[in-house]
Short mmCIF file of C-alpha atoms in Angstrom, two decimals:
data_model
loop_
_atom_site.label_atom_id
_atom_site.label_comp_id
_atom_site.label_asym_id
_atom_site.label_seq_id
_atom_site.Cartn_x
_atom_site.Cartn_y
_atom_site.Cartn_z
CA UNK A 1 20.78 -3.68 -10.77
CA UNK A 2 22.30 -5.82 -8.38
CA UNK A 3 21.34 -5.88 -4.73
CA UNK A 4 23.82 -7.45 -2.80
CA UNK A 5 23.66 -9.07 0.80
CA UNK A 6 24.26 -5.80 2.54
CA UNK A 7 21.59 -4.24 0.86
CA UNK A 8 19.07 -6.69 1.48
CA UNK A 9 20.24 -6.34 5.47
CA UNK A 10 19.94 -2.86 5.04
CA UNK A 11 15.99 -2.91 3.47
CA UNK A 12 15.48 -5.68 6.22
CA UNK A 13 16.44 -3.67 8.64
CA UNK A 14 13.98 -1.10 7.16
CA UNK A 15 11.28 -3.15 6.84
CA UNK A 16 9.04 -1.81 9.61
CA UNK A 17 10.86 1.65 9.30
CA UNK A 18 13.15 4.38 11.06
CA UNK A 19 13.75 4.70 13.96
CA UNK A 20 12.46 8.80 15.06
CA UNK A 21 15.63 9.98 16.11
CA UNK A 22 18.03 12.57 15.25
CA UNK A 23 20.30 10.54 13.87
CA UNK A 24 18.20 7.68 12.42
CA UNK A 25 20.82 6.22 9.19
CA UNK A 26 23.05 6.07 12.34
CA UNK A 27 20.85 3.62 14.71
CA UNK A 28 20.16 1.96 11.08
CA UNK A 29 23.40 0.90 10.15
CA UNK A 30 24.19 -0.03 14.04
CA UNK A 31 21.47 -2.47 13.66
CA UNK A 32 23.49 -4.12 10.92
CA UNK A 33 26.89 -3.31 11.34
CA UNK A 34 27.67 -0.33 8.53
CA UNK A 35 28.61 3.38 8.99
CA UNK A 36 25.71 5.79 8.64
CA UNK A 37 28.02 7.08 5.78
CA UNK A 38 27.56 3.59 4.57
CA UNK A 39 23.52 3.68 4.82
CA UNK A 40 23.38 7.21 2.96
CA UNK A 41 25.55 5.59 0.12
CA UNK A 42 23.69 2.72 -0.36
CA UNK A 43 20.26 3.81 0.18
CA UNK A 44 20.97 6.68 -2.05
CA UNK A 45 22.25 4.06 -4.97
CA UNK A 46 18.90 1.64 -4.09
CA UNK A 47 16.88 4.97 -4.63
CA UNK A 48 18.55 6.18 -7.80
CA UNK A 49 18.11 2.55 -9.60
CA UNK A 50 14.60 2.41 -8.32
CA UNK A 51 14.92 -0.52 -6.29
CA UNK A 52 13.73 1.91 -3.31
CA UNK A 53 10.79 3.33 -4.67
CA UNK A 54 9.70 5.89 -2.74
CA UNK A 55 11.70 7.05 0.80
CA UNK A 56 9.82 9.18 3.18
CA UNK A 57 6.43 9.13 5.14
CA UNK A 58 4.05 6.66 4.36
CA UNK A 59 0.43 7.40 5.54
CA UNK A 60 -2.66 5.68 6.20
CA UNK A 61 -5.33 6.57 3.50
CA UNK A 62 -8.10 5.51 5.43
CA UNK A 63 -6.87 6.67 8.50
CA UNK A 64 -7.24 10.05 6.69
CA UNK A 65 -11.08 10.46 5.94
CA UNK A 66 -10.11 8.05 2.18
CA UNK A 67 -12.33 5.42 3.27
CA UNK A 68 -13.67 4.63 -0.02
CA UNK A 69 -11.54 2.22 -2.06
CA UNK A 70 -12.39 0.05 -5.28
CA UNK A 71 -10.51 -2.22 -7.16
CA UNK A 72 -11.41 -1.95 -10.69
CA UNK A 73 -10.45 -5.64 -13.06
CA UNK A 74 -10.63 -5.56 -16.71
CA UNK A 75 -10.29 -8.76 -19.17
CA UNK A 76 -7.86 -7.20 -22.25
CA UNK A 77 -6.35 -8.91 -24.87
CA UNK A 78 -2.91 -9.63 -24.72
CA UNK A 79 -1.69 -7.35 -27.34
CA UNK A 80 -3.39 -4.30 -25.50
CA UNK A 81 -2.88 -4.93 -21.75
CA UNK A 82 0.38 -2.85 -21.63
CA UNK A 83 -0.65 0.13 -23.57
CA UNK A 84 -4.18 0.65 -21.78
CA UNK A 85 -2.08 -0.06 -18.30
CA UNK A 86 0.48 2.71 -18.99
CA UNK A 87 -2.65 5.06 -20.30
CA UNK A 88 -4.67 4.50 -16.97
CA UNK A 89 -1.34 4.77 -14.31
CA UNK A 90 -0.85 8.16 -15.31
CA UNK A 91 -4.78 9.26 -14.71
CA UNK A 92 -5.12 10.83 -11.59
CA UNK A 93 -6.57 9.16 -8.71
CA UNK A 94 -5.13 5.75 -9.82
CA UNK A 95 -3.02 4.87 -6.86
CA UNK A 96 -1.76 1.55 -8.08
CA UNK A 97 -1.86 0.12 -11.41
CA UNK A 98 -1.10 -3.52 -13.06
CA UNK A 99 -0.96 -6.36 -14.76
CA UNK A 100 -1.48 -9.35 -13.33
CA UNK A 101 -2.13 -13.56 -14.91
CA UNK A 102 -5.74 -14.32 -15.31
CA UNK A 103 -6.95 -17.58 -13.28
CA UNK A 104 -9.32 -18.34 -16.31
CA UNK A 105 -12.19 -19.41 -16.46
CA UNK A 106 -13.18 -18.40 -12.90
CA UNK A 107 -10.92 -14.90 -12.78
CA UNK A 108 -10.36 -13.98 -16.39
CA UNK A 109 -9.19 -10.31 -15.80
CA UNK A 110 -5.64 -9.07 -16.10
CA UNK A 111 -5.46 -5.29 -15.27
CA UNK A 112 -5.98 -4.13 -12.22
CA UNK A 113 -6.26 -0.40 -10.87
CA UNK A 114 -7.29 0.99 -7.14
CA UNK A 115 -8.56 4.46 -6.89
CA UNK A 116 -9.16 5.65 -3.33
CA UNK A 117 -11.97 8.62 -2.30
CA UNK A 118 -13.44 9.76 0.41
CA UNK A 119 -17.04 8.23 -0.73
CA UNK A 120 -18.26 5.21 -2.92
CA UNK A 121 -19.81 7.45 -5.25
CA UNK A 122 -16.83 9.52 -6.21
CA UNK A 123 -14.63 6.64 -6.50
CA UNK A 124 -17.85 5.15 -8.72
CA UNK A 125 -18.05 8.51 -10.76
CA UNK A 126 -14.23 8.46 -11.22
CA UNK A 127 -14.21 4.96 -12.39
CA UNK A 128 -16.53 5.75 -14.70
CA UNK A 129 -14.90 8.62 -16.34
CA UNK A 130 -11.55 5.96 -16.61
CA UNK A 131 -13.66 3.90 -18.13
CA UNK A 132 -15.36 5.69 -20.38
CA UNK A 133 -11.59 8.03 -21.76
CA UNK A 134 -10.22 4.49 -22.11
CA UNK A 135 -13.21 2.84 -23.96
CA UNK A 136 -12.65 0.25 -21.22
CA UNK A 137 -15.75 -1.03 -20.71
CA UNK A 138 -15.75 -2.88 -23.95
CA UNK A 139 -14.05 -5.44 -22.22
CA UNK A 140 -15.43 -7.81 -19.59
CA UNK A 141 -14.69 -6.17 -16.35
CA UNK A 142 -15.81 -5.92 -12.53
CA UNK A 143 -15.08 -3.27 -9.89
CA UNK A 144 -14.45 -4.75 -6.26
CA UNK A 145 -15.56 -1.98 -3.42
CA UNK A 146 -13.30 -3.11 0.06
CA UNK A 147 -15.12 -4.13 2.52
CA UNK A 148 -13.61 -4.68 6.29
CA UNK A 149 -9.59 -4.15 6.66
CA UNK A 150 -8.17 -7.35 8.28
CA UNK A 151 -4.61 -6.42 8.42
CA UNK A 152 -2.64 -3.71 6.92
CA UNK A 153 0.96 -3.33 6.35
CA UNK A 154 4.06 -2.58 4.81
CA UNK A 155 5.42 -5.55 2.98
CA UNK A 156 7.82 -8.25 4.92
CA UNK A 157 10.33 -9.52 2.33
CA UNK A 158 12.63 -11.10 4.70
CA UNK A 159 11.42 -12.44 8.22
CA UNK A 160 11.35 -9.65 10.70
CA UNK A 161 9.67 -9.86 14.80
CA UNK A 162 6.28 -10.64 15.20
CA UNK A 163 3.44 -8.46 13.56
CA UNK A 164 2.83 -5.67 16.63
CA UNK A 165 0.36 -3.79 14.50
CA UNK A 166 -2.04 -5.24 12.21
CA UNK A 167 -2.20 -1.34 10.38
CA UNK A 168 -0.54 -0.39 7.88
CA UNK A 169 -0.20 1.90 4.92
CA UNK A 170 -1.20 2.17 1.36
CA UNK A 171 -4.30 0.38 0.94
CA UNK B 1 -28.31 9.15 5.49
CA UNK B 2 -27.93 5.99 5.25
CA UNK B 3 -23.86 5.59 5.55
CA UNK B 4 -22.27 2.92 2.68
CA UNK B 5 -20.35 0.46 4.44
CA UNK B 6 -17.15 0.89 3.17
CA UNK B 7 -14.92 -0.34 5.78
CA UNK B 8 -15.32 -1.95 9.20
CA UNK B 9 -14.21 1.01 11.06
CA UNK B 10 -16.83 3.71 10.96
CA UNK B 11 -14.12 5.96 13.07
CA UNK B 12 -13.49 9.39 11.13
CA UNK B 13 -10.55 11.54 10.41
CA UNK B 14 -9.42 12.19 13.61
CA UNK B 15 -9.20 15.72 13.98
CA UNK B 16 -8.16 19.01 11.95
CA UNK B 17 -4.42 18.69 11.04
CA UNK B 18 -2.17 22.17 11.37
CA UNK B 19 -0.43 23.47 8.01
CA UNK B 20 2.62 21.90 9.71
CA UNK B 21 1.32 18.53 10.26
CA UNK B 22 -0.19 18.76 6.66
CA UNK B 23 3.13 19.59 5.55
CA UNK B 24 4.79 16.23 7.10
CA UNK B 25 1.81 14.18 5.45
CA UNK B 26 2.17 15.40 1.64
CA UNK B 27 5.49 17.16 0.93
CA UNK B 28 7.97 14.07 2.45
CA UNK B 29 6.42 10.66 0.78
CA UNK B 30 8.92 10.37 -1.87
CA UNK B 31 12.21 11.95 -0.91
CA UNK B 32 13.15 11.53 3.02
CA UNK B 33 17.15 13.48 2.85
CA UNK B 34 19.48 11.38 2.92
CA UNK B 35 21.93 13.42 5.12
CA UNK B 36 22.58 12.64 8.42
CA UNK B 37 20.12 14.25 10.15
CA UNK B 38 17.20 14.44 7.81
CA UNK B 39 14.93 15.58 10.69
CA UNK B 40 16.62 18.76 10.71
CA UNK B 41 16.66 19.01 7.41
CA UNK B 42 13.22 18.91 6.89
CA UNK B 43 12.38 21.22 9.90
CA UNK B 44 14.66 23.68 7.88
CA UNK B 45 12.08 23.60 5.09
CA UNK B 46 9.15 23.98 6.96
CA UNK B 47 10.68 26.49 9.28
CA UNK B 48 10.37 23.94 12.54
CA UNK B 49 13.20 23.03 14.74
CA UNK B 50 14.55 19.28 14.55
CA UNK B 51 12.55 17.99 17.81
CA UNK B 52 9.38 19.29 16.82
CA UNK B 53 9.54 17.14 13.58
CA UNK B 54 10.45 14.32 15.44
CA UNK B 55 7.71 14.69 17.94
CA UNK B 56 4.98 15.70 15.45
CA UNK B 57 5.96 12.62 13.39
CA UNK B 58 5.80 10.35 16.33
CA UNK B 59 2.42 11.45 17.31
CA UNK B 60 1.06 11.08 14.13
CA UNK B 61 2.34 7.39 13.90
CA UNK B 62 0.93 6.85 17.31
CA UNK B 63 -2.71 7.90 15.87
CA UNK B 64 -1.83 5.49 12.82
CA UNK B 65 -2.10 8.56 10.17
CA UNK B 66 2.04 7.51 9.64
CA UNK B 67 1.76 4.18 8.92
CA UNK B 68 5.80 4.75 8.84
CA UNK B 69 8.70 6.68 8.03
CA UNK B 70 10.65 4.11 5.17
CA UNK B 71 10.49 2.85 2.04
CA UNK B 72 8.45 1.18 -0.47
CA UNK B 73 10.13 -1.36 -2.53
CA UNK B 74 9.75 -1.97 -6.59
CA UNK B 75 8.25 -5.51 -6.79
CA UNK B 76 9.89 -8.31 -7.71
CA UNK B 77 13.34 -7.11 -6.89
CA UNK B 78 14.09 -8.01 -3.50
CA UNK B 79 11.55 -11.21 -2.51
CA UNK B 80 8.85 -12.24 -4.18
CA UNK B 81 4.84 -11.40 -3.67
CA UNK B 82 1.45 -11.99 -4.64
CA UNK B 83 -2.46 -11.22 -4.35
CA UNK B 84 -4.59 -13.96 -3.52
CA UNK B 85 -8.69 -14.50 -3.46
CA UNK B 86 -10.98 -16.55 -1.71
CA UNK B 87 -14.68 -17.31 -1.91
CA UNK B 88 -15.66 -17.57 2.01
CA UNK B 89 -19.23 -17.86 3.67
CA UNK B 90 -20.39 -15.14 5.49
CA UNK B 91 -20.60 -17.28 8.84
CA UNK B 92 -16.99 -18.46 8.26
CA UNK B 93 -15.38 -15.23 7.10
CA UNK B 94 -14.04 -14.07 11.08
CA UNK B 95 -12.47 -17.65 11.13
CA UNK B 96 -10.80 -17.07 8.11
CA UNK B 97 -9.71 -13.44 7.85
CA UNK B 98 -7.90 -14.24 11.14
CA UNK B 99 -6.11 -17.28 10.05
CA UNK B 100 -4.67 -15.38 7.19
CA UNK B 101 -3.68 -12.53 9.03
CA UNK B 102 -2.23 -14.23 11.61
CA UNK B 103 0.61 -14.75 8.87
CA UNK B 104 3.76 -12.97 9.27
CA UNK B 105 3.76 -13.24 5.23
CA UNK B 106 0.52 -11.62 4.63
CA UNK B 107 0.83 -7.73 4.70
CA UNK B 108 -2.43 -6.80 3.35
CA UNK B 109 -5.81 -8.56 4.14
CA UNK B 110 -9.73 -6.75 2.90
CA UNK B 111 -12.75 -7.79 2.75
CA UNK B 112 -14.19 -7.13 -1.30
CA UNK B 113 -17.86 -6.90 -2.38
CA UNK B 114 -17.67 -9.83 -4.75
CA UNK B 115 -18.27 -13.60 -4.70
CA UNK B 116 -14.11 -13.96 -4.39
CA UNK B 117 -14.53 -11.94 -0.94
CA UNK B 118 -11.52 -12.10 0.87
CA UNK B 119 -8.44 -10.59 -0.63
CA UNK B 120 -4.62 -10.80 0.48
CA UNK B 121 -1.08 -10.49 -0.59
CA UNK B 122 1.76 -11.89 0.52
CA UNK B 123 5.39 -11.29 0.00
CA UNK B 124 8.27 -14.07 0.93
CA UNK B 125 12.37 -14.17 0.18
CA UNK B 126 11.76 -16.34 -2.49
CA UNK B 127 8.83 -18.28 -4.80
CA UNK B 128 8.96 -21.73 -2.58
CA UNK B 129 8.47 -19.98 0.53
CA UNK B 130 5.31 -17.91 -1.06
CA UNK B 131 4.10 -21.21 -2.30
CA UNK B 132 4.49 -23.43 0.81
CA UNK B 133 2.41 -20.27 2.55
CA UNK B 134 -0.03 -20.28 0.00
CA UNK B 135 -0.68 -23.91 0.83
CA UNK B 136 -0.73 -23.67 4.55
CA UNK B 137 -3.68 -21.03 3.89
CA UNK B 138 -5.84 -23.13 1.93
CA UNK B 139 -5.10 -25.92 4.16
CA UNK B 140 -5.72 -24.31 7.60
CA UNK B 141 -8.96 -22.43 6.10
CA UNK B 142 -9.77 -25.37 4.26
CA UNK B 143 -10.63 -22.66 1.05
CA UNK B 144 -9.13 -22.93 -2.28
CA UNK B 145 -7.54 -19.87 -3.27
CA UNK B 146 -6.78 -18.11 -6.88
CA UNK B 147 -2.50 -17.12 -6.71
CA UNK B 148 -2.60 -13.96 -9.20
CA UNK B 149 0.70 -13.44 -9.72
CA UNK B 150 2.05 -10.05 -11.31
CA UNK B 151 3.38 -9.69 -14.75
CA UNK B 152 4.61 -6.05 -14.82
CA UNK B 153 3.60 -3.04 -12.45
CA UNK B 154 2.57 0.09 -14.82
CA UNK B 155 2.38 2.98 -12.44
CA UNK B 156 5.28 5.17 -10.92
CA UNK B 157 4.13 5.34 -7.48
CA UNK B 158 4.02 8.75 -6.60
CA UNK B 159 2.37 8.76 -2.92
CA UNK B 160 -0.76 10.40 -2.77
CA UNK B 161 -1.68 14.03 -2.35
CA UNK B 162 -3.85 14.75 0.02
CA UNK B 163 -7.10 16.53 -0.52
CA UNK B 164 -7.62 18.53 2.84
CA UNK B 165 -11.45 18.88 3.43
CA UNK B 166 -12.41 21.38 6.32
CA UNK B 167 -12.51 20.05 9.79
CA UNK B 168 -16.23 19.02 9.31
CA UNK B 169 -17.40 15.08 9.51
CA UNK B 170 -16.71 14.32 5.99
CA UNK B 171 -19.10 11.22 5.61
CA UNK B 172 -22.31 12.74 7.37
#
């Protein structure tokens, strides 16, 4: 679809969030100059053509007792990366799910998934169930435990102030 | 027991959530209303007035549970982003990790158990200004990094559900 200037003020503006108040499309759009009957409209058309992908409350995994996260690489032939990625993104568990280019010959995986837990060996027991319904492990692959959190955020497409808080969300 | 290191914090849940908190955490991740007051709206469902919602969200963004109350964005559509990796010495890892998050483009930044250690991506308004970043990194660290750009995202991105536990420690 297209997203036009005003939209891309608007998801600026939204960047780091609503504001908690009663009225919050309100203070939105009089942070960029629209009606809040403006905001609804166009957030509601950014949400319907996926653009927006998910509106609402966005919480902290870790900050939740999920402290276990692993990042799970597989090397897969071209002609099968897209039907193993849509097979494994509707598992449960599987938070986030893609394919990415392979930096050959140092990096030669191509599809990633992150399952979160609330130990290392259920994410490690869960990752080897996906592996093993998938026949996955057939394929040259790796699985990356995190380690220390540096900085966590929502994503900053368009400049916005200074970082406040180096938290974020959806590790 | 010897407790995995799975993260530098070793700080635990903090505390027992009420049904009402639990319902602000798992039932509102996808669909915020979009009427004018949507605060109301969802104190109607849960059978809470308008202020409490407001107050119980603010409190739980203040203990960093809410990481916020917005949007997530399909990739690729508005900016462009990327993960990055980087092999970095023990010794020079601080050094690094804080040079990297120090960028305003960088959103996520972990440590990973693997010879590429130190993982990041960063998002920009368009591919020059993601590449002119990327090379500020490598320069400032003095690292080479690997750019793994996406080709296609498979899953739907349906938030999380929450698996309360009971209030006990749930790592001892």
């Amino acid at each position: 679809m297209d997203v036009t200037e005003k939209d891309r003020r608007l998801i600026a503006e939204l960047q780091r969030g609503l504001p908690l108040v009663r009225r919050p499309y309100a203070a939105l759009g009089a942070a960029v100059g629209m009606a809040e009957s403006e905001v609804l409209r166009r957030l509601g058309r950014l949400k319907e053509t996926g653009v927006i992908r998910r509106f609402g409350v966005i919480v902290r995994h870790h900050e939740l007792g999920y402290r276990a996260n692993a990042m799970m690489v597989w090397a897969v032939p071209e002609g099968q990366v897209d039907s193993l990625g849509q097979e494994i993104a509707g598992e449960p568990d599987v938070t986030l799910c893609y394919r990415r280019h392979a930096a050959p010959p140092r990096w030669p995986y191509n599809l990633y998934c992150m399952i979160h837990g609330r130990d290392r060996e259920a994410v490690l027991a869960r990752g080897r169930q996906l592996a093993a319904s998938h026949h996955l492990d057939r394929w040259p692959h790796r699985v990356l435990f995190s380690g220390r959190r540096f900085k966590q955020r929502g994503a900053w497409y368009m400049p916005g102030p200074a970082d406040s808080n180096g938290r974020g969300e959806e590790g | 027991m010897v407790r995995q290191k799975t993260s530098g914090s070793t700080q635990q849940a903090a505390r027992d959530y009420s049904p009402f908190e639990r319902a602000l955490l798992n039932d509102f991740q996808h669909d915020l209303p979009l009427v004018p007051r949507p605060f109301a709206a969802i104190g109607d469902r849960l059978g809470m007035g308008e202020q409490a919602v407001l107050e119980a969200l603010a409190q739980l963004k203040d203990e960093g549970v809410v990481s916020r109350v917005g949007a997530t964005l399909k990739p690729g559509v508005v900016g462009v982003g990327t993960l990055a990796a980087m092999a970095v010495p023990e010794e020079d890892m601080e050094r690094v990790a804080a040079i990297i998050s120090a960028r305003p483009e960088v959103n996520h930044n972990y440590e990973r158990e693997d010879a590429l250690n130190l993982w990041f991506v960063a998002t920009a308004a368009d591919d020059s200004a993601l590449t002119a970043a990327l090379a500020a990194i490598e320069t400032e660290t003095g690292y080479p990094l690997l750019d793994l750009r996406l080709v296609c995202d498979y899953h739907l991105d349906l938030g999380f559900t929450i698996q309360w536990t009971s209030p006990k420690r749930i790592d001892d």
